[in-house]
XYZ file of C-alpha atoms in Angstrom:
697
model
C 16.232 65.210 18.288
C 16.748 64.385 14.666
C 20.038 66.307 14.481
C 23.224 64.284 14.226
C 25.835 64.472 16.974
C 29.068 62.810 18.052
C 29.972 60.616 21.001
C 33.750 60.387 20.949
C 34.738 58.490 17.794
C 31.118 57.771 16.858
C 28.836 59.864 14.644
C 25.177 59.291 15.565
C 22.555 59.825 12.846
C 19.119 59.552 14.526
C 17.171 59.942 11.281
C 19.057 57.045 9.718
C 19.035 55.161 13.042
C 22.726 54.529 12.492
C 26.150 54.793 14.108
C 29.145 55.760 11.934
C 32.760 55.133 12.890
C 35.568 57.442 11.783
C 36.574 54.853 9.167
C 33.114 55.086 7.583
C 31.796 51.806 8.956
C 28.039 51.966 9.564
C 25.950 50.084 12.124
C 22.158 50.230 12.093
C 20.136 50.510 15.288
C 16.559 49.597 16.082
C 14.196 52.552 16.733
C 13.882 51.902 20.470
C 17.664 51.674 20.815
C 17.943 55.148 19.259
C 15.202 56.465 21.561
C 17.100 55.241 24.631
C 20.354 56.791 23.413
C 18.704 60.128 22.581
C 17.136 60.306 26.018
C 20.487 59.657 27.710
C 22.046 62.362 25.511
C 19.289 64.840 26.381
C 19.794 64.198 30.104
C 23.615 64.201 30.036
C 25.398 64.120 32.477
C 22.536 63.178 34.809
C 22.017 59.571 35.948
C 18.771 58.287 34.423
C 16.904 55.583 36.314
C 15.638 52.424 34.609
C 12.064 53.327 35.533
C 12.408 56.777 33.936
C 13.661 55.226 30.694
C 10.798 52.715 30.713
C 8.302 55.536 31.331
C 9.694 57.726 28.537
C 10.557 55.142 25.881
C 7.989 52.391 26.570
C 5.265 54.613 28.054
C 5.540 52.901 31.434
C 4.862 49.392 30.102
C 7.011 47.480 32.594
C 6.130 44.078 31.149
C 7.771 44.975 27.857
C 10.156 47.695 28.965
C 12.070 45.919 31.723
C 13.750 43.343 29.493
C 13.585 45.485 26.365
C 15.620 48.182 28.123
C 18.223 45.627 29.143
C 18.393 44.440 25.547
C 18.679 48.013 24.231
C 21.533 48.934 26.599
C 23.397 45.765 25.710
C 23.109 46.396 21.949
C 24.090 50.049 22.328
C 27.201 48.996 24.205
C 28.060 46.518 21.466
C 27.706 49.232 18.819
C 29.722 51.750 20.852
C 32.483 49.452 22.110
C 35.074 49.345 19.314
C 37.560 50.930 21.676
C 37.822 48.381 24.482
C 39.464 50.901 26.820
C 36.525 53.298 26.922
C 32.902 52.922 27.921
C 30.161 55.143 26.542
C 27.239 54.052 28.756
C 27.870 53.412 32.433
C 25.638 51.229 34.616
C 25.050 52.735 38.047
C 24.330 49.765 40.301
C 20.733 49.615 41.543
C 20.066 53.051 40.002
C 20.227 53.323 36.219
C 22.520 54.588 33.465
C 24.418 57.667 32.336
C 26.574 58.728 29.425
C 30.280 58.755 30.195
C 31.255 60.563 26.972
C 29.944 64.094 26.494
C 27.958 64.697 23.276
C 29.695 67.234 21.047
C 26.493 69.253 20.615
C 24.426 69.798 23.791
C 20.704 69.731 23.152
C 18.407 72.532 24.314
C 14.794 72.057 25.323
C 13.614 72.737 21.758
C 15.921 70.007 20.443
C 18.241 72.339 18.430
C 22.038 72.622 18.885
C 23.085 75.563 21.080
C 25.646 76.656 18.481
C 23.196 77.009 15.590
C 23.403 80.356 13.734
C 20.464 82.730 14.074
C 19.455 82.707 10.420
C 19.635 78.947 10.232
C 17.579 78.730 13.442
C 14.909 80.989 11.930
C 14.684 78.929 8.747
C 14.592 75.751 10.792
C 11.805 77.132 12.999
C 9.654 78.094 9.973
C 10.238 74.691 8.446
C 9.280 72.992 11.685
C 6.013 74.968 11.913
C 5.104 74.123 8.320
C 5.903 70.476 8.925
C 3.870 70.478 12.124
C 0.881 72.093 10.371
C 0.992 69.503 7.588
C 1.262 66.715 10.126
C -1.770 67.970 12.066
C -3.842 68.094 8.863
C -2.743 64.586 7.898
C -3.537 63.217 11.342
C -6.957 64.852 11.318
C -7.796 63.256 7.965
C -6.533 59.904 9.195
C -8.536 60.156 12.411
C -11.730 61.003 10.531
C -11.275 58.037 8.211
C -10.544 55.557 10.993
C -12.653 56.783 13.890
C -15.745 54.850 12.830
C -13.922 51.607 11.983
C -11.226 51.416 14.668
C -11.129 47.866 16.110
C -11.375 47.532 19.887
C -8.029 47.328 21.694
C -6.718 43.970 22.725
C -7.515 42.779 26.231
C -5.507 40.734 28.715
C -7.704 39.302 31.451
C -6.554 37.514 34.581
C -8.341 34.171 34.921
C -6.731 32.657 38.039
C -5.219 34.321 41.095
C -4.635 31.451 43.522
C -1.380 31.348 45.500
C 1.147 28.959 44.041
C 1.360 27.839 40.433
C -1.492 27.567 37.931
C -0.051 25.757 34.927
C -0.880 24.321 31.488
C -4.250 25.928 30.574
C -6.670 23.653 28.693
C -9.835 25.471 27.511
C -12.942 23.488 26.642
C -13.909 23.473 22.933
C -16.534 26.191 23.427
C -14.255 28.297 25.639
C -16.598 28.200 28.642
C -14.454 26.079 30.958
C -10.759 26.094 31.710
C -8.853 23.180 33.230
C -5.415 23.773 34.697
C -2.849 22.176 36.959
C -2.420 23.776 40.377
C 0.712 23.386 42.487
C -0.022 24.596 46.007
C 2.674 26.246 48.145
C 2.842 23.041 50.208
C 3.564 20.972 47.088
C 0.117 19.417 46.582
C -0.673 18.949 42.858
C -4.159 18.570 41.349
C -6.312 19.543 38.369
C -9.002 22.221 38.683
C -11.815 23.422 36.402
C -13.029 27.018 36.302
C -16.352 28.180 34.799
C -15.460 31.306 32.814
C -19.124 32.326 32.486
C -19.464 32.378 36.280
C -16.132 33.805 37.434
C -17.520 34.493 40.909
C -17.647 30.736 41.593
C -14.705 28.894 43.060
C -12.815 26.520 40.786
C -13.896 22.877 40.948
C -11.254 20.424 42.089
C -11.120 17.465 39.693
C -8.485 15.178 41.237
C -7.880 14.073 44.815
C -4.658 12.121 45.195
C -0.996 12.358 46.183
C 0.217 11.900 42.603
C 1.154 14.658 40.160
C -1.180 15.489 37.283
C 0.265 17.132 34.179
C -0.889 18.483 30.821
C -4.522 17.906 29.844
C -6.712 18.150 26.735
C -10.476 18.064 26.169
C -12.145 15.739 23.706
C -13.533 17.620 20.716
C -17.134 17.138 21.902
C -16.263 18.291 25.437
C -17.358 15.014 27.087
C -13.962 13.841 28.309
C -10.700 15.195 29.652
C -7.440 13.347 28.983
C -4.418 13.964 31.221
C -1.295 12.374 32.666
C -0.926 11.247 36.273
C 2.474 10.325 37.687
C 3.091 8.711 41.071
C 6.832 8.543 41.754
C 6.394 6.596 44.992
C 4.485 3.879 43.166
C 6.750 4.273 40.101
C 3.696 4.554 37.888
C 2.490 6.972 35.210
C -0.874 6.731 33.427
C -2.809 8.553 30.739
C -6.264 9.012 32.258
C -9.668 9.704 30.694
C -12.141 11.562 32.917
C -15.873 11.869 32.182
C -16.588 15.581 32.693
C -20.172 14.894 33.862
C -19.652 12.067 36.343
C -15.886 12.641 36.925
C -15.362 8.892 36.536
C -11.779 7.983 35.595
C -10.349 5.265 33.347
C -6.634 4.570 32.797
C -6.164 4.068 29.060
C -2.377 3.669 28.654
C 0.975 4.255 30.351
C 3.467 7.136 30.246
C 7.086 7.522 31.454
C 7.783 7.910 35.166
C 10.995 9.761 34.293
C 10.706 13.401 33.183
C 8.667 16.373 34.272
C 6.458 17.112 31.242
C 3.834 14.839 29.670
C 2.510 16.631 26.587
C -0.825 15.554 25.127
C -3.238 16.480 22.292
C -6.213 15.017 20.433
C -7.031 14.921 16.708
C -9.981 17.017 15.437
C -11.927 13.861 14.476
C -11.834 12.819 18.151
C -10.189 9.510 17.225
C -6.454 9.804 17.951
C -4.700 10.785 21.144
C -1.108 11.997 20.790
C 1.090 11.944 23.878
C 4.708 11.954 25.053
C 6.061 8.539 26.031
C 8.825 5.962 25.472
C 9.466 2.256 24.938
C 12.309 -0.232 25.328
C 13.171 -0.388 21.620
C 13.631 3.349 21.087
C 16.744 5.372 21.887
C 14.843 8.333 23.321
C 11.340 9.297 24.341
C 9.024 10.722 21.683
C 5.462 11.152 20.423
C 3.013 8.226 20.359
C -0.455 7.902 18.820
C -3.358 5.927 20.303
C -6.680 5.061 18.623
C -9.069 5.908 21.451
C -12.128 4.539 19.613
C -10.633 1.071 19.297
C -10.881 -1.193 22.315
C -7.559 -2.522 23.657
C -5.601 -0.525 21.087
C -1.854 -0.188 21.645
C 0.068 3.064 21.195
C 2.246 3.298 18.091
C 5.331 5.467 17.911
C 5.070 8.476 15.622
C 8.558 9.898 16.205
C 11.854 8.613 14.871
C 12.972 5.712 17.094
C 16.720 5.119 16.610
C 19.767 7.131 15.487
C 17.677 10.312 15.311
C 19.902 12.925 16.921
C 16.875 14.504 18.628
C 13.744 13.700 20.573
C 10.262 15.068 19.911
C 8.303 16.345 22.891
C 5.263 18.584 22.401
C 2.685 18.301 19.645
C -0.489 19.949 18.248
C -2.929 18.726 15.564
C -4.101 21.305 13.016
C -7.876 22.025 13.058
C -8.352 20.103 9.788
C -6.244 17.168 10.965
C -3.872 17.358 7.994
C -0.849 18.563 9.955
C 0.905 17.851 13.217
C 3.208 20.510 14.669
C 5.901 19.087 16.945
C 8.888 20.309 18.920
C 12.290 18.683 18.412
C 14.926 18.933 21.130
C 18.529 18.286 20.056
C 20.033 19.209 23.423
C 19.402 21.617 26.295
C 20.361 24.532 24.012
C 18.358 23.624 20.897
C 14.625 23.018 20.503
C 12.544 24.121 17.507
C 9.156 23.586 15.865
C 8.608 21.269 12.888
C 5.500 20.726 10.775
C 4.436 17.286 9.534
C 2.158 17.029 6.504
C 0.254 13.864 7.497
C -1.230 13.359 4.017
C 1.970 13.584 1.990
C 4.384 12.391 4.703
C 6.554 15.488 4.482
C 8.130 17.587 7.214
C 9.593 21.092 7.313
C 11.229 23.226 9.972
C 9.298 26.304 11.119
C 11.602 27.945 13.680
C 15.345 28.089 14.235
C 17.705 29.309 16.921
C 15.387 28.598 19.862
C 16.587 26.782 22.964
C 13.316 25.895 24.711
C 9.782 25.787 23.283
C 7.188 26.206 26.028
C 3.847 25.379 24.435
C 2.255 25.525 20.971
C -1.343 25.729 19.760
C -3.193 26.188 16.457
C -5.389 29.149 15.592
C -8.969 27.870 14.971
C -8.658 28.850 11.292
C -5.581 26.633 10.915
C -3.340 29.267 9.350
C -1.269 30.247 12.396
C 0.507 28.757 15.384
C 0.865 30.394 18.776
C 3.921 29.263 20.691
C 6.008 30.216 23.683
C 9.791 30.286 24.055
C 12.121 30.474 27.003
C 15.405 32.255 26.390
C 17.789 32.498 29.333
C 14.882 32.087 31.776
C 12.799 34.803 30.083
C 9.487 33.645 28.604
C 7.622 35.251 25.704
C 4.990 34.361 23.099
C 4.813 34.524 19.303
C 2.433 33.982 16.387
C 3.779 32.127 13.346
C 2.097 32.252 9.924
C 2.268 28.735 8.485
C 2.293 29.835 4.831
C 4.748 32.722 4.993
C 6.760 31.664 8.068
C 6.379 35.249 9.289
C 6.818 35.440 13.070
C 5.190 38.175 15.159
C 5.858 38.807 18.840
C 2.832 38.986 21.121
C 4.764 41.422 23.351
C 3.793 39.749 26.623
C 6.742 39.053 28.857
C 6.345 35.950 31.007
C 4.024 34.251 28.492
C 4.233 30.494 28.007
C 2.017 27.532 27.089
C -0.436 29.505 24.907
C -3.585 27.563 24.085
C -6.313 28.667 21.671
C -9.880 27.723 22.447
C -10.949 25.298 19.723
C -13.852 27.392 18.424
C -12.770 30.995 19.103
C -9.470 32.864 18.629
C -8.849 33.443 22.329
C -5.433 32.584 23.723
C -5.251 31.292 27.267
C -1.704 31.326 28.540
C 0.470 30.798 31.561
C 2.004 34.006 32.918
C 5.087 33.220 34.956
C 8.342 34.838 35.950
C 11.273 33.352 37.805
C 14.013 35.105 39.733
C 17.415 33.613 40.442
C 19.900 35.395 42.671
C 23.139 34.357 44.343
C 23.005 34.224 48.122
C 25.100 32.930 51.004
C 24.503 31.137 54.295
C 27.103 31.728 57.040
C 28.451 28.607 58.738
C 30.351 30.122 61.658
C 27.324 31.185 63.708
C 25.500 29.314 66.446
C 22.113 30.617 65.366
C 20.589 29.523 62.061
C 20.592 32.467 59.676
C 18.462 33.344 56.714
C 20.329 33.592 53.399
C 22.174 36.850 52.753
C 22.147 38.348 49.223
C 25.455 38.430 47.338
C 24.370 39.200 43.761
C 20.855 40.589 43.602
C 19.439 42.789 40.817
C 16.759 42.980 38.154
C 18.549 40.250 36.176
C 19.005 36.564 36.873
C 22.290 35.379 38.381
C 22.984 31.712 39.059
C 25.481 28.802 39.132
C 28.040 30.392 41.502
C 31.553 28.974 41.866
C 34.145 30.394 44.263
C 37.917 30.602 43.742
C 39.929 30.525 46.966
C 43.030 31.487 44.984
C 41.798 34.901 43.794
C 38.804 35.441 46.116
C 36.307 35.834 43.277
C 32.955 34.372 42.290
C 32.271 33.035 38.803
C 28.605 32.963 37.849
C 26.081 33.271 35.027
C 24.023 36.398 34.348
C 21.411 37.133 31.676
C 22.046 40.894 31.805
C 23.126 40.877 28.136
C 20.043 38.947 26.988
C 21.883 35.613 27.126
C 23.435 33.723 29.985
C 27.124 34.653 29.819
C 30.020 33.988 32.198
C 30.779 36.792 34.656
C 33.050 37.209 37.670
C 32.757 39.437 40.741
C 34.491 40.075 44.023
C 33.430 37.964 46.988
C 31.015 40.705 48.097
C 29.383 40.913 44.645
C 31.102 44.138 43.575
C 33.367 44.796 40.554
C 31.342 42.659 38.176
C 33.046 41.795 34.896
C 31.581 40.002 31.879
C 34.083 37.473 30.506
C 32.212 35.949 27.549
C 30.266 37.547 24.689
C 29.028 34.418 22.915
C 25.555 35.697 22.078
C 24.197 32.307 23.176
C 23.566 30.786 26.561
C 26.409 29.335 28.610
C 26.072 26.960 31.558
C 27.918 25.718 34.654
C 31.050 27.913 35.128
C 33.830 26.187 37.095
C 37.121 27.726 38.315
C 40.427 25.965 37.770
C 42.338 25.357 40.994
C 44.937 28.010 40.108
C 42.216 30.638 39.604
C 43.355 31.548 36.085
C 40.687 29.851 33.954
C 36.992 29.051 34.002
C 35.473 26.060 32.214
C 31.844 26.177 31.071
C 29.367 24.451 28.777
C 27.784 26.116 25.726
C 26.231 25.073 22.404
C 28.461 24.714 19.377
C 28.075 27.233 16.566
C 25.590 25.197 14.523
C 23.700 24.219 17.724
C 23.661 20.514 16.818
C 25.698 19.701 19.910
C 27.613 21.322 22.725
C 31.209 21.821 23.805
C 33.096 22.540 26.966
C 34.960 25.828 26.650
C 37.663 27.451 28.761
C 38.007 31.217 29.159
C 41.236 32.766 30.442
C 40.301 35.362 33.023
C 43.201 37.729 32.284
C 42.779 37.868 28.492
C 39.147 36.667 28.009
C 40.491 34.321 25.324
C 38.264 31.274 24.802
C 39.376 27.804 23.722
C 37.406 24.640 23.037
C 38.163 21.485 24.992
C 38.748 18.720 22.412
C 36.176 15.937 22.639
C 34.828 13.270 20.272
C 31.372 13.539 21.864
C 28.435 15.824 21.061
C 26.678 15.762 24.433
C 28.372 16.888 27.655
C 27.378 18.050 31.111
C 28.934 20.153 33.872
C 32.710 20.567 33.663
C 35.006 19.667 36.559
C 38.784 20.104 36.833
C 41.259 17.375 37.690
C 43.423 17.955 40.759
C 46.338 19.164 38.582
C 44.158 21.252 36.185
C 45.400 19.172 33.225
C 42.109 17.413 32.487
C 38.449 18.320 32.330
C 35.991 15.849 33.803
C 32.400 15.829 32.594
C 29.471 13.508 32.140
C 29.233 12.383 28.522
C 25.877 11.366 27.049
C 25.975 8.568 24.484
C 23.279 6.293 23.109
C 24.457 3.486 25.386
C 25.206 5.267 28.665
C 25.871 8.485 30.570
C 28.990 8.519 32.755
C 31.913 10.695 33.819
C 34.846 10.953 31.393
C 38.215 12.708 31.632
C 39.301 14.865 28.650
C 43.005 15.690 28.510
C 43.886 19.307 27.689
C 47.389 18.343 26.505
C 47.128 15.031 24.633
C 43.385 14.943 23.748
C 43.232 11.541 25.471
C 39.735 10.434 26.528
C 39.164 8.126 29.506
C 35.927 6.808 30.963
C 36.079 6.995 34.765
C 32.703 5.822 36.105
C 30.503 2.888 35.181
C 27.451 3.424 37.386
C 25.749 6.527 35.944
C 28.166 9.103 37.368
C 26.951 12.698 37.117
C 29.134 15.167 39.033
C 32.331 14.819 41.047
C 35.219 16.382 42.939
C 38.800 15.105 42.805
C 40.302 15.262 46.298
C 43.726 14.268 44.940
C 45.237 12.776 41.792
C 43.840 9.317 42.564
C 40.493 9.920 44.280
C 37.157 10.979 42.799
C 34.053 11.511 44.914
C 30.973 11.696 42.695
C 27.192 11.644 42.619
C 25.162 9.282 40.457
C 21.781 9.103 38.832
C 19.541 7.742 41.610
C 22.295 5.719 43.267
C 23.745 7.928 46.006
C 27.286 9.270 46.506
C 30.409 7.233 45.694
C 34.203 7.283 46.049
C 36.448 5.930 43.274
C 40.145 5.039 43.386
C 41.368 5.998 39.913
C 44.435 3.756 40.187
C 42.732 0.503 41.163
C 39.179 1.176 39.930
C 37.879 0.235 43.375
C 34.736 2.101 44.384
C 32.585 2.315 47.498
C 29.270 3.946 48.295
C 29.561 6.784 50.818
C 25.875 7.720 51.169
C 23.000 5.608 49.834
C 20.258 6.857 47.539
C 17.688 7.088 50.338
C 19.726 9.765 52.137
C 21.490 11.388 49.175
C 19.060 12.087 46.326
C 20.698 15.132 44.723
C 22.961 15.050 41.692
C 24.429 18.541 41.545
C 23.474 20.589 44.616
C 26.345 19.464 46.822
C 29.977 20.272 47.563
C 32.939 18.713 49.372
C 35.256 20.464 51.818
C 37.544 19.080 54.573
C 36.086 15.565 54.818
C 32.526 16.881 54.849
C 29.756 16.820 52.271
C 27.297 19.728 52.196
C 24.091 19.005 50.283
C 20.403 19.823 49.938
C 17.591 17.482 50.924
C 14.119 18.134 49.553
C 10.964 17.283 51.467
C 7.364 17.840 50.425
C 7.052 21.177 52.223
C 10.629 22.317 52.946
C 14.324 21.998 52.120
C 17.252 21.267 54.430
C 20.942 22.077 54.156
C 22.842 19.101 55.576
C 26.456 18.430 56.502
C 27.688 14.835 56.358
C 30.975 14.033 58.109
C 32.845 11.427 56.059
C 34.942 10.401 59.076
C 32.257 9.995 61.745
C 29.522 9.197 59.182
C 27.057 11.497 60.933
C 24.564 14.057 59.627
C 23.978 17.581 60.895
C 21.124 19.861 59.818
C 22.471 23.369 59.228
C 19.362 25.093 57.910
C 15.702 24.405 57.220
C 14.042 26.610 54.601
C 10.749 26.849 52.662
C 10.403 24.921 49.413
C 12.195 26.366 46.372
C 14.672 28.442 48.410
C 17.546 26.468 46.886
C 17.543 25.966 43.117
C 18.170 22.217 43.097
C 19.582 22.090 39.579
C 22.215 24.693 40.399
C 25.512 24.672 42.290
C 26.327 24.626 45.995
C 29.791 25.982 46.826
C 31.749 26.603 50.037
C 33.631 29.864 50.480
C 36.193 28.821 53.074
C 37.570 32.360 53.366
C 34.314 33.724 54.738
C 32.951 30.383 56.000
C 29.741 30.479 54.027
C 27.812 28.415 51.499
C 27.114 30.089 48.144
C 24.049 28.965 46.207
C 21.357 30.043 43.748
C 18.371 31.394 45.657
C 14.861 31.421 44.248
C 11.514 32.617 45.452
C 8.557 30.252 45.210
C 7.396 31.255 41.732
C 3.963 32.659 41.058
C 2.153 31.597 37.899
C -1.331 32.690 36.857
C -3.512 31.851 33.880
C -4.467 34.815 31.711
C -6.585 35.323 28.602
C -5.578 37.318 25.529
C -8.397 38.624 23.325
C -6.869 40.417 20.360
C -8.955 41.489 17.325
C -5.775 41.329 15.237
C -5.730 37.571 15.714
């Protein structure tokens, strides 16, 4: 299949791995992209299933092939899409792909064009046999030279298989024991320890309480375990030291009650504990250091405290103690790894272009870092060479929170996948129904918003490798990608006239974010003018002339109105407003941060609480329609969909579901045409701890 061929206006050169346009423009393709295209050409005009492509191109490796195939198809379409009116590769829903354009030269089984002349075919055949003979000889020599010294293949072992979530692996220094956080299906959270030398034994439960334990780290000598424990009901968070012989606990310092992650590490001299925390004098949370050998020592802040433009979250000491690797988060779209030289007080950036770092750990030799990233809800792991900055993929989809054992180059990691689909719950039935799928495929779809004006759903999909804005008919058919940003978008919201969709996305240099508007008819994108760098979910004013959004400043976070005509900026709320709906030109109903649901008269500034914080604890998973609020209530072992009548001030339970059915950070929208609630549906995620043993490491 090395022969060149044409697909419409494109000349494909497989040997060069390139696409040529008629004007001479050249675009290079990665090898796997070419392999996918050649297979589709060879099977033209047959529909080729995704599984068949994974089997042929990635040798059946579904972990790598599933997302890699999606990425390959997306890049091929970008390279073969200069004519917007024609499509070269067609997606057959729930089936696979096929070529729409016929190749100019059909390929026979032997890979040669059917129109080749006889003499040329003969010469080509002789050349192929000579080449094959030479290749066999070369391979034989290579095999003989390597057969006695071939390193063993890498191994991936499953360490935990409990139902629920096993998170944040923490191996003991000698690699014998593994501590991890377990979240049971009923919501119970505790730490467990597994003896890796006696895998037949059940894991030992280390904590017995109603609080939530987080990240943990062993002392260098293996005597103690340090971890965070957060009790929201008691509004308390502690860093705890546990004796691993007697299991006696001592609280050594405090940590923030707010937030879901409490990163922690210990220096190689066993003297300094680094952990994630905050204080009253600092703008944002950050990294703190505590001398654990000094009695009554107080934590000191390591991170920048004021006017930083970022917050530091995770950290890892190098094996020699001379460096500290940290993660810096600028906003929800930008988090990267930085390296501090603790001796010379210097810092340099190691990664760029990442949006979420999910774990980092040093190789025992101190020359490499293992780290995980999450890109559009897809997790993967990498190895970074500290000296050369060379980054190598570990090719394990679903990998996060890698952690080297201190004395051996084994990587324990969290293997987790999450699925988000758009579903609907009918409201016009007397019997409670289970959710019905609306958009359900091998990709993630979330944040639905429904337009009554044009009967379409706006949503996000990561089919292209990034979360982009898409639209579809009310039944999920006729999907159409509106944006091609090449970076993740968030929170699509229809204008009332159904002509535009507002959404949030990072700016081009990823130091902040903007609210953008895409015109559905033309796909033209414009930026909403704003003097701020941090925004939240966009909302439209009743007349579609202003965008409302929460603005994050150093002093506060509240809802502002941004004019699309005059660039006027107006602060609307003064009690931590987060998300709202304008019922008319003068009335805003909005949720707050831990303060219930409110109504604001925009003319007089008068406000009143509609539902208190004990009954209404959500910020975003709610919607308003016809004097009724629909929202999600979370309990320890289930979720409920509630309807609150603003006139009678009464509650009605519409549906009771298992935990994690509703994605509580996503949208809840009412489709009045079909009398149903649209939402992002999840399955209770499964996460296991696995072990990577790779001689190459």
